[in-house]
mmCIF file of C-alpha atoms in Angstrom:
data_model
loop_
_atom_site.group_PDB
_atom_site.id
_atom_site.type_symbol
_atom_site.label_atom_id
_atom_site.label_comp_id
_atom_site.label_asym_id
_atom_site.label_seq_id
_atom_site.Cartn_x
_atom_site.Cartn_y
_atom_site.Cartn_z
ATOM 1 C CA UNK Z 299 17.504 79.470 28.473
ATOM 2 C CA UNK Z 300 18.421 78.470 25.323
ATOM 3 C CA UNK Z 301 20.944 75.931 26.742
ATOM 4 C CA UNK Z 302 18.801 74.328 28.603
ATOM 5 C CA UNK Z 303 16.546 73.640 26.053
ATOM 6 C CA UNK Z 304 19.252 72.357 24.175
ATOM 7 C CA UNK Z 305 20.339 70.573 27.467
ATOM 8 C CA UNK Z 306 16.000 68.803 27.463
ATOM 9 C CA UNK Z 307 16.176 67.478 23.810
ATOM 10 C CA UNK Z 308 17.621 64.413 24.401
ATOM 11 C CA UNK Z 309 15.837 64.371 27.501
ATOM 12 C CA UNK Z 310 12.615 64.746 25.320
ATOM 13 C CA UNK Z 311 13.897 62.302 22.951
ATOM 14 C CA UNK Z 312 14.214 59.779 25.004
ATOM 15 C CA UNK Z 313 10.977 60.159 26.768
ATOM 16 C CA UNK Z 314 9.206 59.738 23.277
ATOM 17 C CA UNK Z 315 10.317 56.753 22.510
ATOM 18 C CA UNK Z 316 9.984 55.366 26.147
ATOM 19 C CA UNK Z 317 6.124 56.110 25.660
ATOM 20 C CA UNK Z 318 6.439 55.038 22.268
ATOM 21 C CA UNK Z 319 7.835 51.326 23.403
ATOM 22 C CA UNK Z 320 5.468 51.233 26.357
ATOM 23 C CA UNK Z 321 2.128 52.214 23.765
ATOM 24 C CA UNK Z 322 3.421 49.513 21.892
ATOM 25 C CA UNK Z 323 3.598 46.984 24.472
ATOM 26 C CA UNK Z 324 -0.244 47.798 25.419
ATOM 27 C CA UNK Z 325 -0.987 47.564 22.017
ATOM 28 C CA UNK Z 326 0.080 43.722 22.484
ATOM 29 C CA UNK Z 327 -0.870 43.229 26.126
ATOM 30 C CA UNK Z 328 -4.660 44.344 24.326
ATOM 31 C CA UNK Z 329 -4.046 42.089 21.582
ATOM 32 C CA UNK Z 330 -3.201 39.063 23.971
ATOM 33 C CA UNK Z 331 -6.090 39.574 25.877
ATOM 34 C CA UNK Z 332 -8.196 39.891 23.521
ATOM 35 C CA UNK Z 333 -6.787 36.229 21.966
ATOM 36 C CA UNK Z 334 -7.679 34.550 25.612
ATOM 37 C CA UNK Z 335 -11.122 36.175 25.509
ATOM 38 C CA UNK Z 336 -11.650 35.188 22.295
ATOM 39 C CA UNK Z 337 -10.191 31.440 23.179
ATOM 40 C CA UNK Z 338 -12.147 31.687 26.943
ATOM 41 C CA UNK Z 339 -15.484 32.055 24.928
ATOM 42 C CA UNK Z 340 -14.522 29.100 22.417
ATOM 43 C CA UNK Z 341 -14.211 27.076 25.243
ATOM 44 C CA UNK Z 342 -16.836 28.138 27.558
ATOM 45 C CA UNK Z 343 -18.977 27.488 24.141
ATOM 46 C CA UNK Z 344 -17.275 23.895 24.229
ATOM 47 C CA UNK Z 345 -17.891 23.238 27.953
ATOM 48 C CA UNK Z 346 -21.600 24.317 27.542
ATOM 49 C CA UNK Z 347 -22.061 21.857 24.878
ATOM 50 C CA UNK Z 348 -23.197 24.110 22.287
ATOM 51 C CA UNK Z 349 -20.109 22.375 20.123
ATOM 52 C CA UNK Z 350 -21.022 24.100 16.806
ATOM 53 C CA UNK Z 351 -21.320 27.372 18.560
ATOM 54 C CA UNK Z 352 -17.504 26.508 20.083
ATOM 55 C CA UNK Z 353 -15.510 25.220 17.081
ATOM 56 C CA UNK Z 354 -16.848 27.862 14.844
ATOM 57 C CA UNK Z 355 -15.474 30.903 17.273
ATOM 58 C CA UNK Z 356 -12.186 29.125 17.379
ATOM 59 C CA UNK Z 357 -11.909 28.884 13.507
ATOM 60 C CA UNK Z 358 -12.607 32.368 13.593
ATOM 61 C CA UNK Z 359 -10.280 33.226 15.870
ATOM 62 C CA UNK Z 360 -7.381 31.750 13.424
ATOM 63 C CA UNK Z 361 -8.124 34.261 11.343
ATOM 64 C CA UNK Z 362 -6.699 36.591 14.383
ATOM 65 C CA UNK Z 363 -3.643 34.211 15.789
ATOM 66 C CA UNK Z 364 -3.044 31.662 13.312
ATOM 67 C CA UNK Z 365 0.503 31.796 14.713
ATOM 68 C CA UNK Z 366 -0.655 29.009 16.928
ATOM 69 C CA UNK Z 367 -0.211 26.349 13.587
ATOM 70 C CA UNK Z 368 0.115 23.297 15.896
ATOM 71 C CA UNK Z 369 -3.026 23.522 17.915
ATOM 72 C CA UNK Z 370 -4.840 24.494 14.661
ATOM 73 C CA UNK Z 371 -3.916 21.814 12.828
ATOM 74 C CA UNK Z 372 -4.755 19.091 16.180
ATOM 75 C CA UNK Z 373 -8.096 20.600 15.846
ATOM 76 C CA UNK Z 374 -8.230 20.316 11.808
ATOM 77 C CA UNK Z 375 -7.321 16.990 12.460
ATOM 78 C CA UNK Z 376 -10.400 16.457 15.227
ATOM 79 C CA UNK Z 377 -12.544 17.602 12.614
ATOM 80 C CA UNK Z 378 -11.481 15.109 10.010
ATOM 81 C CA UNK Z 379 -11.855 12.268 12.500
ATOM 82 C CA UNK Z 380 -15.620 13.631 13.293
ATOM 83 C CA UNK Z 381 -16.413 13.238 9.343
ATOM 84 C CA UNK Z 382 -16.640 17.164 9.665
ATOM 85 C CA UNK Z 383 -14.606 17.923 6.090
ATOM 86 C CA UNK Z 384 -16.145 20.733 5.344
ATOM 87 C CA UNK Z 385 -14.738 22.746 8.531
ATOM 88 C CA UNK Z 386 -10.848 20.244 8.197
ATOM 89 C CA UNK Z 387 -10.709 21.900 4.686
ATOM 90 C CA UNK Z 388 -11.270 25.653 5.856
ATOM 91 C CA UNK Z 389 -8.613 25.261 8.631
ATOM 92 C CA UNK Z 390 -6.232 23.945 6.596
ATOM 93 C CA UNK Z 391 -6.878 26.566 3.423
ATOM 94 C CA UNK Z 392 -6.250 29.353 6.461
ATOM 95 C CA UNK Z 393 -3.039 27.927 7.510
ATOM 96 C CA UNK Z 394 -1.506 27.684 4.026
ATOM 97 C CA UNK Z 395 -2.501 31.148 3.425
ATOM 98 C CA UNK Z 396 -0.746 32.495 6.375
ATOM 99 C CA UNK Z 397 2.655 34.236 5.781
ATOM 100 C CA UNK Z 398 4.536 33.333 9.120
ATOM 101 C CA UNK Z 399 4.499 29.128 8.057
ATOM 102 C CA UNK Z 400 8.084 27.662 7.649
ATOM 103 C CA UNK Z 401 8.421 25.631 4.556
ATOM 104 C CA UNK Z 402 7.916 22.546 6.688
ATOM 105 C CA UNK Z 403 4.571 23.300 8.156
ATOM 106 C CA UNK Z 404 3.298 24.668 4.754
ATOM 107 C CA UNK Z 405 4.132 21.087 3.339
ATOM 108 C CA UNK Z 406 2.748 19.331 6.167
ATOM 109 C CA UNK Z 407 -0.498 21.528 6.184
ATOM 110 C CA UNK Z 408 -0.463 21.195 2.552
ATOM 111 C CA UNK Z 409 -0.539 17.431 2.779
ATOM 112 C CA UNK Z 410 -3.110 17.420 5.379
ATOM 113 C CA UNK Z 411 -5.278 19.365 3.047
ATOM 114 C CA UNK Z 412 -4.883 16.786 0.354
ATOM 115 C CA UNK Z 413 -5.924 14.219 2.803
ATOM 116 C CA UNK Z 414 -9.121 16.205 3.320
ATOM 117 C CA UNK Z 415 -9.911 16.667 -0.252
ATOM 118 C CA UNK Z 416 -9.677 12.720 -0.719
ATOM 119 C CA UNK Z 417 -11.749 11.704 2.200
ATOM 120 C CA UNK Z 418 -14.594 14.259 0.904
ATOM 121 C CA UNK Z 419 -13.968 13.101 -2.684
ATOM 122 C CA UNK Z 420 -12.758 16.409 -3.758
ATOM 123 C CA UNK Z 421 -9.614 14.297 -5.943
ATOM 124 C CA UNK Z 422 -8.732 16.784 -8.296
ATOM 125 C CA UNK Z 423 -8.062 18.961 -5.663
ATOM 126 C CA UNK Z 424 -6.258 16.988 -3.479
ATOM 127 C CA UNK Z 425 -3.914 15.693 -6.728
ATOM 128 C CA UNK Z 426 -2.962 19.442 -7.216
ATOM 129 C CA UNK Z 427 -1.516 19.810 -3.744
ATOM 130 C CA UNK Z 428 -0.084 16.428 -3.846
ATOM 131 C CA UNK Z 429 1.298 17.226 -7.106
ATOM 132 C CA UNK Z 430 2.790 20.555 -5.887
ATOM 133 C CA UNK Z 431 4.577 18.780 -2.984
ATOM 134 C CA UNK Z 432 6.110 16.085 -5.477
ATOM 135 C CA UNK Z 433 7.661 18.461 -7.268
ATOM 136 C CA UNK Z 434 8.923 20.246 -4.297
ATOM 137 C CA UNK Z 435 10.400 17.088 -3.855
ATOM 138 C CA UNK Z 436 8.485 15.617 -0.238
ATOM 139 C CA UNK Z 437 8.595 11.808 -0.863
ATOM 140 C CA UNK Z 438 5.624 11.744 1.820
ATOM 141 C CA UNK Z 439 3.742 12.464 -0.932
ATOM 142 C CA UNK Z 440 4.163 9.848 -2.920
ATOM 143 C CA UNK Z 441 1.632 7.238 -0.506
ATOM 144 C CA UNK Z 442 -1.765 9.446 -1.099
ATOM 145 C CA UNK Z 443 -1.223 10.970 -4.439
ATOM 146 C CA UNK Z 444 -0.306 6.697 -5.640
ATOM 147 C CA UNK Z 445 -3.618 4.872 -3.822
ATOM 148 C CA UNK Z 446 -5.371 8.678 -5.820
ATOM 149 C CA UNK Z 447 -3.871 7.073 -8.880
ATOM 150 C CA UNK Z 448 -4.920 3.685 -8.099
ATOM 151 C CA UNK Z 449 -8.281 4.375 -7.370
ATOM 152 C CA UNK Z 450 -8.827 6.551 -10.556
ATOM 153 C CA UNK Z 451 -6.873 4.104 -12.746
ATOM 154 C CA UNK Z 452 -4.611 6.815 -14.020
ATOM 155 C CA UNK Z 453 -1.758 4.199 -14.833
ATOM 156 C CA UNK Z 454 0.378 6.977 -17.057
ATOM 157 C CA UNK Z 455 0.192 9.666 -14.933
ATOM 158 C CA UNK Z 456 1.769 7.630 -11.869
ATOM 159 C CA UNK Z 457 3.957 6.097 -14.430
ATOM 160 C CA UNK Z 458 4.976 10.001 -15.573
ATOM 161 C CA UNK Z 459 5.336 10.843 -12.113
ATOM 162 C CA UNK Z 460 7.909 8.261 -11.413
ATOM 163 C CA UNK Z 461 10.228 9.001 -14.156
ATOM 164 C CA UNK Z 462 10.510 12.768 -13.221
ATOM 165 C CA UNK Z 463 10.740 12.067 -9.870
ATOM 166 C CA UNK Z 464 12.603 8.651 -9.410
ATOM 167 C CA UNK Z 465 14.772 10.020 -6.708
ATOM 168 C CA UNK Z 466 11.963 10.402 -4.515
ATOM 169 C CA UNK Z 467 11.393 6.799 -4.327
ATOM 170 C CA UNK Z 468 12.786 4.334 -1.480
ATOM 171 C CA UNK Z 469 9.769 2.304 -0.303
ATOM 172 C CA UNK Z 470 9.380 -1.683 -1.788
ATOM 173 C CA UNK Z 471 5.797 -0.500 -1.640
ATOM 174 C CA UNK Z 472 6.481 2.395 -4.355
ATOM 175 C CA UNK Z 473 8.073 0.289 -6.318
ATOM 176 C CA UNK Z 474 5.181 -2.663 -6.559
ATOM 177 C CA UNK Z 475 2.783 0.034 -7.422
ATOM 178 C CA UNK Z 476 4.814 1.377 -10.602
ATOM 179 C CA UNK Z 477 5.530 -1.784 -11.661
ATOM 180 C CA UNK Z 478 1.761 -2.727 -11.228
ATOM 181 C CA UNK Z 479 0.900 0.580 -13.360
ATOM 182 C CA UNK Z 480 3.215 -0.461 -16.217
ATOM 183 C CA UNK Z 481 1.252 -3.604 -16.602
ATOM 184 C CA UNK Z 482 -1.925 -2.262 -16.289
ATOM 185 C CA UNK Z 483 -1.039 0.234 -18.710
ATOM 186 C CA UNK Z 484 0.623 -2.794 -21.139
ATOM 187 C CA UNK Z 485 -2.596 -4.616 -20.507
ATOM 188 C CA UNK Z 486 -4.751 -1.993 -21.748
ATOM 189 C CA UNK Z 487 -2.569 -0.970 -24.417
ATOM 190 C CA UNK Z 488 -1.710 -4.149 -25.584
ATOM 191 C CA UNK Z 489 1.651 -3.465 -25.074
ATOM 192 C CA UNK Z 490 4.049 -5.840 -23.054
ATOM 193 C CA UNK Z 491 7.036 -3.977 -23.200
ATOM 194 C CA UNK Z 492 5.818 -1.556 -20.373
ATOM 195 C CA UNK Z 493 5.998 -4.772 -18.741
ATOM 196 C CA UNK Z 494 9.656 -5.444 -19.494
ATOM 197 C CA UNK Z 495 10.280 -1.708 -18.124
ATOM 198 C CA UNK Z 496 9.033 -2.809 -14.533
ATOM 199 C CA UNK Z 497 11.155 -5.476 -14.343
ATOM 200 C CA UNK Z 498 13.929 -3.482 -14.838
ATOM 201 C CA UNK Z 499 12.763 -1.791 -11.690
ATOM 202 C CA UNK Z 500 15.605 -1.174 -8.099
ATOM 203 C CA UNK Z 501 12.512 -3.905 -6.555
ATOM 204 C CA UNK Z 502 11.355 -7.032 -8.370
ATOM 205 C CA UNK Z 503 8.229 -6.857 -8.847
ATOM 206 C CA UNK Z 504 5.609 -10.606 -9.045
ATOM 207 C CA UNK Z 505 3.379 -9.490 -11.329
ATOM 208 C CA UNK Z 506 5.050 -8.374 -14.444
ATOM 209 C CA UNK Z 507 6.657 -11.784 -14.770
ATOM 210 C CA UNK Z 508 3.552 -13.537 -14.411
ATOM 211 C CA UNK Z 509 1.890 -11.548 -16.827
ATOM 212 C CA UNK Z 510 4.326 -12.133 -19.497
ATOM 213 C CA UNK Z 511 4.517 -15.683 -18.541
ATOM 214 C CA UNK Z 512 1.023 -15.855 -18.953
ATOM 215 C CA UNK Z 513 1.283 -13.940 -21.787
ATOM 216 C CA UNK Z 514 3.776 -16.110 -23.663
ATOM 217 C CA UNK Z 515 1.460 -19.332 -22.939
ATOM 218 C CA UNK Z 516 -1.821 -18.078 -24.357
ATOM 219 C CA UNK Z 517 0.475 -17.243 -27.664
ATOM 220 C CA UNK Z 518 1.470 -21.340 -27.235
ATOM 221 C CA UNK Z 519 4.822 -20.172 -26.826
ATOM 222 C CA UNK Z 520 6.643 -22.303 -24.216
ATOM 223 C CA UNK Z 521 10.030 -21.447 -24.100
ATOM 224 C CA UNK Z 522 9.373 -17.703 -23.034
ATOM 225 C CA UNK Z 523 6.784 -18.775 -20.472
ATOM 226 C CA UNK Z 524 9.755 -21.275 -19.054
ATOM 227 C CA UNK Z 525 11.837 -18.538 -18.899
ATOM 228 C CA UNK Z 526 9.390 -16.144 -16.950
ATOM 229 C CA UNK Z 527 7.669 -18.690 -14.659
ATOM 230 C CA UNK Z 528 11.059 -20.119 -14.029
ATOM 231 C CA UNK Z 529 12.786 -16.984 -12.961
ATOM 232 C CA UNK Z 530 9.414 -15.983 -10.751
ATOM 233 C CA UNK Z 531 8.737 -19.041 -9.530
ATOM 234 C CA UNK Z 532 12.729 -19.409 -8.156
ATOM 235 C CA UNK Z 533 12.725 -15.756 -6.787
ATOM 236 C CA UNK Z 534 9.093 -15.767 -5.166
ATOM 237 C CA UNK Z 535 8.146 -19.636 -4.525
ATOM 238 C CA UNK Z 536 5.018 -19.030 -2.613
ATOM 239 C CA UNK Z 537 3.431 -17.703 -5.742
ATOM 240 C CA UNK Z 538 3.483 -21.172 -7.457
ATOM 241 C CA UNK Z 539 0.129 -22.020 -6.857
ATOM 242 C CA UNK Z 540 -0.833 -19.122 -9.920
ATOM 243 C CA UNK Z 541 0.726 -21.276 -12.361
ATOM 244 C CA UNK Z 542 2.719 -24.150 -11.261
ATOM 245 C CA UNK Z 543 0.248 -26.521 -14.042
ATOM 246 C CA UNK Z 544 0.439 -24.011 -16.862
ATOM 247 C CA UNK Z 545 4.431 -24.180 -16.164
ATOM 248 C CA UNK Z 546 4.658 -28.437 -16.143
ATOM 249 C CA UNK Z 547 2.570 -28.088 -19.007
ATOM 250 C CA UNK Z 548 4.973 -25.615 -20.698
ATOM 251 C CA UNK Z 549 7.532 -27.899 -19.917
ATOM 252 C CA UNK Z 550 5.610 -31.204 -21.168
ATOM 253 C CA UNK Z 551 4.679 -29.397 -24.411
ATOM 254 C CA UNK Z 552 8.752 -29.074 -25.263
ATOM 255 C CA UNK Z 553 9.225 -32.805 -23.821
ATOM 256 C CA UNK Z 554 11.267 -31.150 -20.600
ATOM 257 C CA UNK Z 555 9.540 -33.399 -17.910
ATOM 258 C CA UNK Z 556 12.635 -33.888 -16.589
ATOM 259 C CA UNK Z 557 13.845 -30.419 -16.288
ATOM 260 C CA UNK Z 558 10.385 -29.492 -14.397
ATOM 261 C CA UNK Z 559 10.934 -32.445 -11.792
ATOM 262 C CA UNK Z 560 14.955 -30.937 -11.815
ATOM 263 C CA UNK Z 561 13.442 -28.032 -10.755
ATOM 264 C CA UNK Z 562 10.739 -29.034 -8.323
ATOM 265 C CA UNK Z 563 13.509 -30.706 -6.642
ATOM 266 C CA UNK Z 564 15.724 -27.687 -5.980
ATOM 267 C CA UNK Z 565 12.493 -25.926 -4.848
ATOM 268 C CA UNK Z 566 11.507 -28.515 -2.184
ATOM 269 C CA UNK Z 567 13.254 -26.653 0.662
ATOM 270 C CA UNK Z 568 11.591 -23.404 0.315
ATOM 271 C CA UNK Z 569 8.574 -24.304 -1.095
ATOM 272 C CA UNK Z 570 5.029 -25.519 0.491
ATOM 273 C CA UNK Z 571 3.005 -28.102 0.629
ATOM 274 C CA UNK Z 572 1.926 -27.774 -3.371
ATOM 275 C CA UNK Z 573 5.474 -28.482 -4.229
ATOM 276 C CA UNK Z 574 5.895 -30.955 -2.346
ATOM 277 C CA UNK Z 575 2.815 -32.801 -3.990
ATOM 278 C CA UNK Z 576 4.078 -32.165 -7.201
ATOM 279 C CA UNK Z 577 7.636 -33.818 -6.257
ATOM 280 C CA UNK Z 578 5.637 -36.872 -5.555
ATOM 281 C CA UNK Z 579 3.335 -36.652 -8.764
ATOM 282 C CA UNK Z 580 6.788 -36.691 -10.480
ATOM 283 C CA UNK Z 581 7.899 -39.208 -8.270
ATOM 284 C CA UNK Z 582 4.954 -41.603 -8.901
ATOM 285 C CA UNK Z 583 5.038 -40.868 -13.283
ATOM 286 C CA UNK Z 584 9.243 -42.223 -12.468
ATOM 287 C CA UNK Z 585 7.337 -45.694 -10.924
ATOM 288 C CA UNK Z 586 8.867 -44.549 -7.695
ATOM 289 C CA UNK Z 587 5.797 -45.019 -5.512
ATOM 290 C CA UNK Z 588 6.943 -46.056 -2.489
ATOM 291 C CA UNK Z 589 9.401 -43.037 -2.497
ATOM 292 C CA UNK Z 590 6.389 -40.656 -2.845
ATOM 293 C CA UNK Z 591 4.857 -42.382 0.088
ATOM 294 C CA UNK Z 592 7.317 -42.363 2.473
ATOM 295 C CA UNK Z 593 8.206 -38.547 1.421
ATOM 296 C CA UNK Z 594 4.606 -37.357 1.868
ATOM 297 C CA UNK Z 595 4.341 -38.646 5.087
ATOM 298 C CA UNK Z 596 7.274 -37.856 6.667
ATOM 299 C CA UNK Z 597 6.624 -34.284 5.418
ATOM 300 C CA UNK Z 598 3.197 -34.736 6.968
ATOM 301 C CA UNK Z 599 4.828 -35.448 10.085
ATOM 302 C CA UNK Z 600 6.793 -32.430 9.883
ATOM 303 C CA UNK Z 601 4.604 -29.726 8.994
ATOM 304 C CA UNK Z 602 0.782 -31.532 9.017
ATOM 305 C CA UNK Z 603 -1.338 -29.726 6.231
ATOM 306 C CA UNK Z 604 -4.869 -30.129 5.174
ATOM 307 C CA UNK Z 605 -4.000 -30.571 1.486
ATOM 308 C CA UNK Z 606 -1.126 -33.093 2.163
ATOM 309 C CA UNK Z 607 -3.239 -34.978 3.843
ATOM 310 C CA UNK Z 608 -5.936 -35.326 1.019
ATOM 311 C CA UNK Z 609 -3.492 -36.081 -1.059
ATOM 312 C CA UNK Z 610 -2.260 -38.955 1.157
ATOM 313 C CA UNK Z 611 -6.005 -40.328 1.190
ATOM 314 C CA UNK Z 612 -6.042 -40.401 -3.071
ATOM 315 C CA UNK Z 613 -2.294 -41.688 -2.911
ATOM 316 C CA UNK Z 614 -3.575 -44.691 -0.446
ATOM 317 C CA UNK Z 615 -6.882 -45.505 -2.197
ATOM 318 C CA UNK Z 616 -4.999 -46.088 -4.889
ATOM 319 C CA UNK Z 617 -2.493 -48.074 -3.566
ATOM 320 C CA UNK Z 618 -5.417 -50.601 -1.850
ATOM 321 C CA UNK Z 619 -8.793 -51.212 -3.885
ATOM 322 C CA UNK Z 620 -10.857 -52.742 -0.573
ATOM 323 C CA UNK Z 621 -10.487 -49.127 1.208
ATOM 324 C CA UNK Z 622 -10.378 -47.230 -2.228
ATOM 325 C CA UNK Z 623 -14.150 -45.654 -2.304
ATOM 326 C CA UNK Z 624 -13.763 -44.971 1.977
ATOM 327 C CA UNK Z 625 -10.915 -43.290 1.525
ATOM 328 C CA UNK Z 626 -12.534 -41.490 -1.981
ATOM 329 C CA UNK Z 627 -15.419 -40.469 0.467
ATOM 330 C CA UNK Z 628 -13.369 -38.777 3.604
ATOM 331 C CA UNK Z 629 -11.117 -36.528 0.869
ATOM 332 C CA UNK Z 630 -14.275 -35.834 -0.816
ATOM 333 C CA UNK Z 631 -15.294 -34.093 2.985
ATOM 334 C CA UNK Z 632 -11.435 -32.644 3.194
ATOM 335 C CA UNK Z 633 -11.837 -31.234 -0.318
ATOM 336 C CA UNK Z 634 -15.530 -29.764 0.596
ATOM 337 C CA UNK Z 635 -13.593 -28.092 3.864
ATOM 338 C CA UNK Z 636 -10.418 -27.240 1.777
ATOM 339 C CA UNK Z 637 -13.154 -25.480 -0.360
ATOM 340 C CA UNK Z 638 -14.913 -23.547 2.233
ATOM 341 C CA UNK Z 639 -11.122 -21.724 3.100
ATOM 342 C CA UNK Z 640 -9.380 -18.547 1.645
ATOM 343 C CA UNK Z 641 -7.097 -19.397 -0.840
ATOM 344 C CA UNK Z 642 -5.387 -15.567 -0.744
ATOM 345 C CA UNK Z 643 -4.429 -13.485 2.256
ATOM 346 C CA UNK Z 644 -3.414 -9.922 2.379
ATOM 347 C CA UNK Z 645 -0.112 -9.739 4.189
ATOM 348 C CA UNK Z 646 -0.868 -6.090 5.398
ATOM 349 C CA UNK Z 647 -4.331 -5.867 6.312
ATOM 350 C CA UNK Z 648 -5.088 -9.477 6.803
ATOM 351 C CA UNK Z 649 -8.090 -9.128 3.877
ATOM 352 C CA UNK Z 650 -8.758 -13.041 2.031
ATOM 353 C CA UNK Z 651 -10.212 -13.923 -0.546
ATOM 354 C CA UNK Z 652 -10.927 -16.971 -2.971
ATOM 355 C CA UNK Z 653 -8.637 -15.109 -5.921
ATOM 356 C CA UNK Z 654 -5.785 -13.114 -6.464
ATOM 357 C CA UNK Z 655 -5.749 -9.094 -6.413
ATOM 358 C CA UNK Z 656 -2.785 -7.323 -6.857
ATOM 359 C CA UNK Z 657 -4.103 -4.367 -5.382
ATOM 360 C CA UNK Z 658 -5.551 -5.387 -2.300
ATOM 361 C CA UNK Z 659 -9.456 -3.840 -1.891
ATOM 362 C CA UNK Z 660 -9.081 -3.609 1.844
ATOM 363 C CA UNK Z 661 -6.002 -1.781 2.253
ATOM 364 C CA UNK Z 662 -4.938 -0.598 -1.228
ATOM 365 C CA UNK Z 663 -1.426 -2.007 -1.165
ATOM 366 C CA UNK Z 664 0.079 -3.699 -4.317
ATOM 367 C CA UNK Z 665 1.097 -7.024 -4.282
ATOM 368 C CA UNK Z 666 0.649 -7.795 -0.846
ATOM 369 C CA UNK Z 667 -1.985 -10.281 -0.912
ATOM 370 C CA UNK Z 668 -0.106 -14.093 -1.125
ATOM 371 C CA UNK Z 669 -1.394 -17.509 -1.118
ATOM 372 C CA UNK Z 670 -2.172 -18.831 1.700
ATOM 373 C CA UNK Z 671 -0.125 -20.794 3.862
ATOM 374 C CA UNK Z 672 -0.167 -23.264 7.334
ATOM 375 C CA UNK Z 673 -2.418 -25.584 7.977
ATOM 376 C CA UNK Z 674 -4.962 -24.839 5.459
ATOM 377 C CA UNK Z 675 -3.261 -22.927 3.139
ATOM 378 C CA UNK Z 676 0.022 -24.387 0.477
#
């Protein structure tokens, strides 16, 4: 007898943890079904049309299988689109608080959450996360947390940002912006040798030449504002129209004339239709009239423009007294329609304006709103 119950303890063994296995496999076959219950009534709440009633039993439900991260975060994101923050937020804040995320998704549903913050207004909130995520080194965090510090005017804190984190940045777009928060934090400060720092930027920046261009020729001196405006104005040529007059002027003021036409020469065949009116200005103070003449209008012929053409109408009034005030009177209605056109277009969004905005209001990009070119443009 006792052998055999030697002989049955294995047997007994073994049998234990057979039931054992099979209670535990109940235990989730019970806890499945009670998941598709649970996600049956969501949706037979959602196919009823009592929404509210729907989405709130499946954000409950999270609570239960938030293993399901994906679907979750397609439905945070359904939310957000249906100006329902409130509910985006509290999705999100469960996610991130759930032990089974891979680093990945916890970024991701971390950024998401930041995103959320912003759209309800919530920014310091949304600058911790973002924040975090910088310094965990995810460079997509760089777009939301720089438009945050554009739109609160934070200048040094991007600019602090940056300078921990440099390796993080890649995009042209990055760059602009830092270089646009070193001037605005030179402007404020009085203090243009942030300015120099962006130029030193990976990306050339437009705007911190410009400003100390500009800078140099309110302070009457010339040969710095050359030296900016020269450098800009060779590099990015479509920008002329900013300060093309304040640059012959520069150059008039040192008796350079001659170096400014030099110049306006070499820029003929990548610059537009401004530059080209200035060549024949310079042409026509040289007594080379009929030179300006035939280059405007073969240019015309090229590429026709609404502002080479009124400047064809001044340059032939002049040139014959009878038709003088006629031709005065038809650019006066060219000028009048010239007027009534955007000077500035945003090359992102498409956003014009009559002035320039280095951060554009429609789409919040830096530097991306030019001067306008084609037909009615220069």
């Amino acid at each position: 007898m006792i052998e055999l119950l030697f002989l049955l303890l294995p047997v007994a063994a073994g049998y234990g943890w057979i039931m054992g296995k099979n209670s535990a496999k109940n235990q989730a076959h019970q806890l499945n079904r009670q998941i598709t219950s649970e996600y049956s009534k969501g949706l037979k709440f959602l196919l009823d049309r009592e929404e509210d009633q729907g989405l709130e039993h499946l954000i409950n439900l999270l609570e239960v299988a938030a293993d399901s991260v994906e679907h979750y975060s397609t439905l945070a994101t359904m939310f957000r689109r249906r100006g329902e923050l409130d509910r985006a937020i509290k999705i999100h804040e469960l996610l991130l608080k759930h032990p089974s995320l891979s680093e990945k998704e916890s970024a991701t549903t971390r950024l998401e959450l930041a995103e959320d913050y912003i759209m309800a207004g919530l920014l310091d909130s949304a600058e911790e996360h973002l924040v975090w995520l910088v310094k965990a080194g995810e460079p997509e965090a760089l777009d939301p947390i720089i438009t945050l510090y554009s739109q609160t005017r934070e200048w040094e804190k991007g600019i602090n940002m940056f300078e921990a984190h440099s390796e993080l940045f890649s995009k042209e777009q990055h760059f602009k912006a830092i270089a646009n928060f070193y001037c605005e934090l030179a402007l404020s400060n009085n203090n243009p040798q942030l300015m120099r720092k962006a130029i030193s930027l990976n990306y050339k920046a437009i705007r911190p030449l410009y400003e100390l261009g500009l800078t140099a020729y309110t302070s009457e001196d010339y040969v710095k504002a050359i030296y900016y405006w020269r450098e800009l104005v060779c590099q990015f040529t479509l920008f002329a129209p900013l300060f093309i007059d304040e640059l012959a002027h520069s150059y008039k003021q040192l008796n350079l004339t001659h170096q400014f036409h030099d110049l306006l020469n070499d820029l003929l065949d990548k610059g537009g239709v401004l530059i080209k009116i200035k060549h024949c200005q310079a042409l026509l103070e040289q007594g080379h009239t009929k030179q300006a003449f035939d280059f405007l209008t073969d240019s015309l012929k090229r590429q026709p423009t609404i502002r080479g053409f009124s400047f064809l109408l001044q340059l032939m009034g002049n040139q014959n007294k009878n038709t003088k005030e006629v031709l005065n009177e038809i650019d006066k209605l060219v000028t009048s329609y010239i007027a009534t056109k955007p000077d500035f277009q945003c090359q992102h969004c498409g956003f014009t304006s009559h002035t320039i905005y280095w951060n554009c209001p429609s789409c919040k990009h830096w530097e991306t709103i030019v001067p306008s070119r084609g037909l009615d443009g220069f």
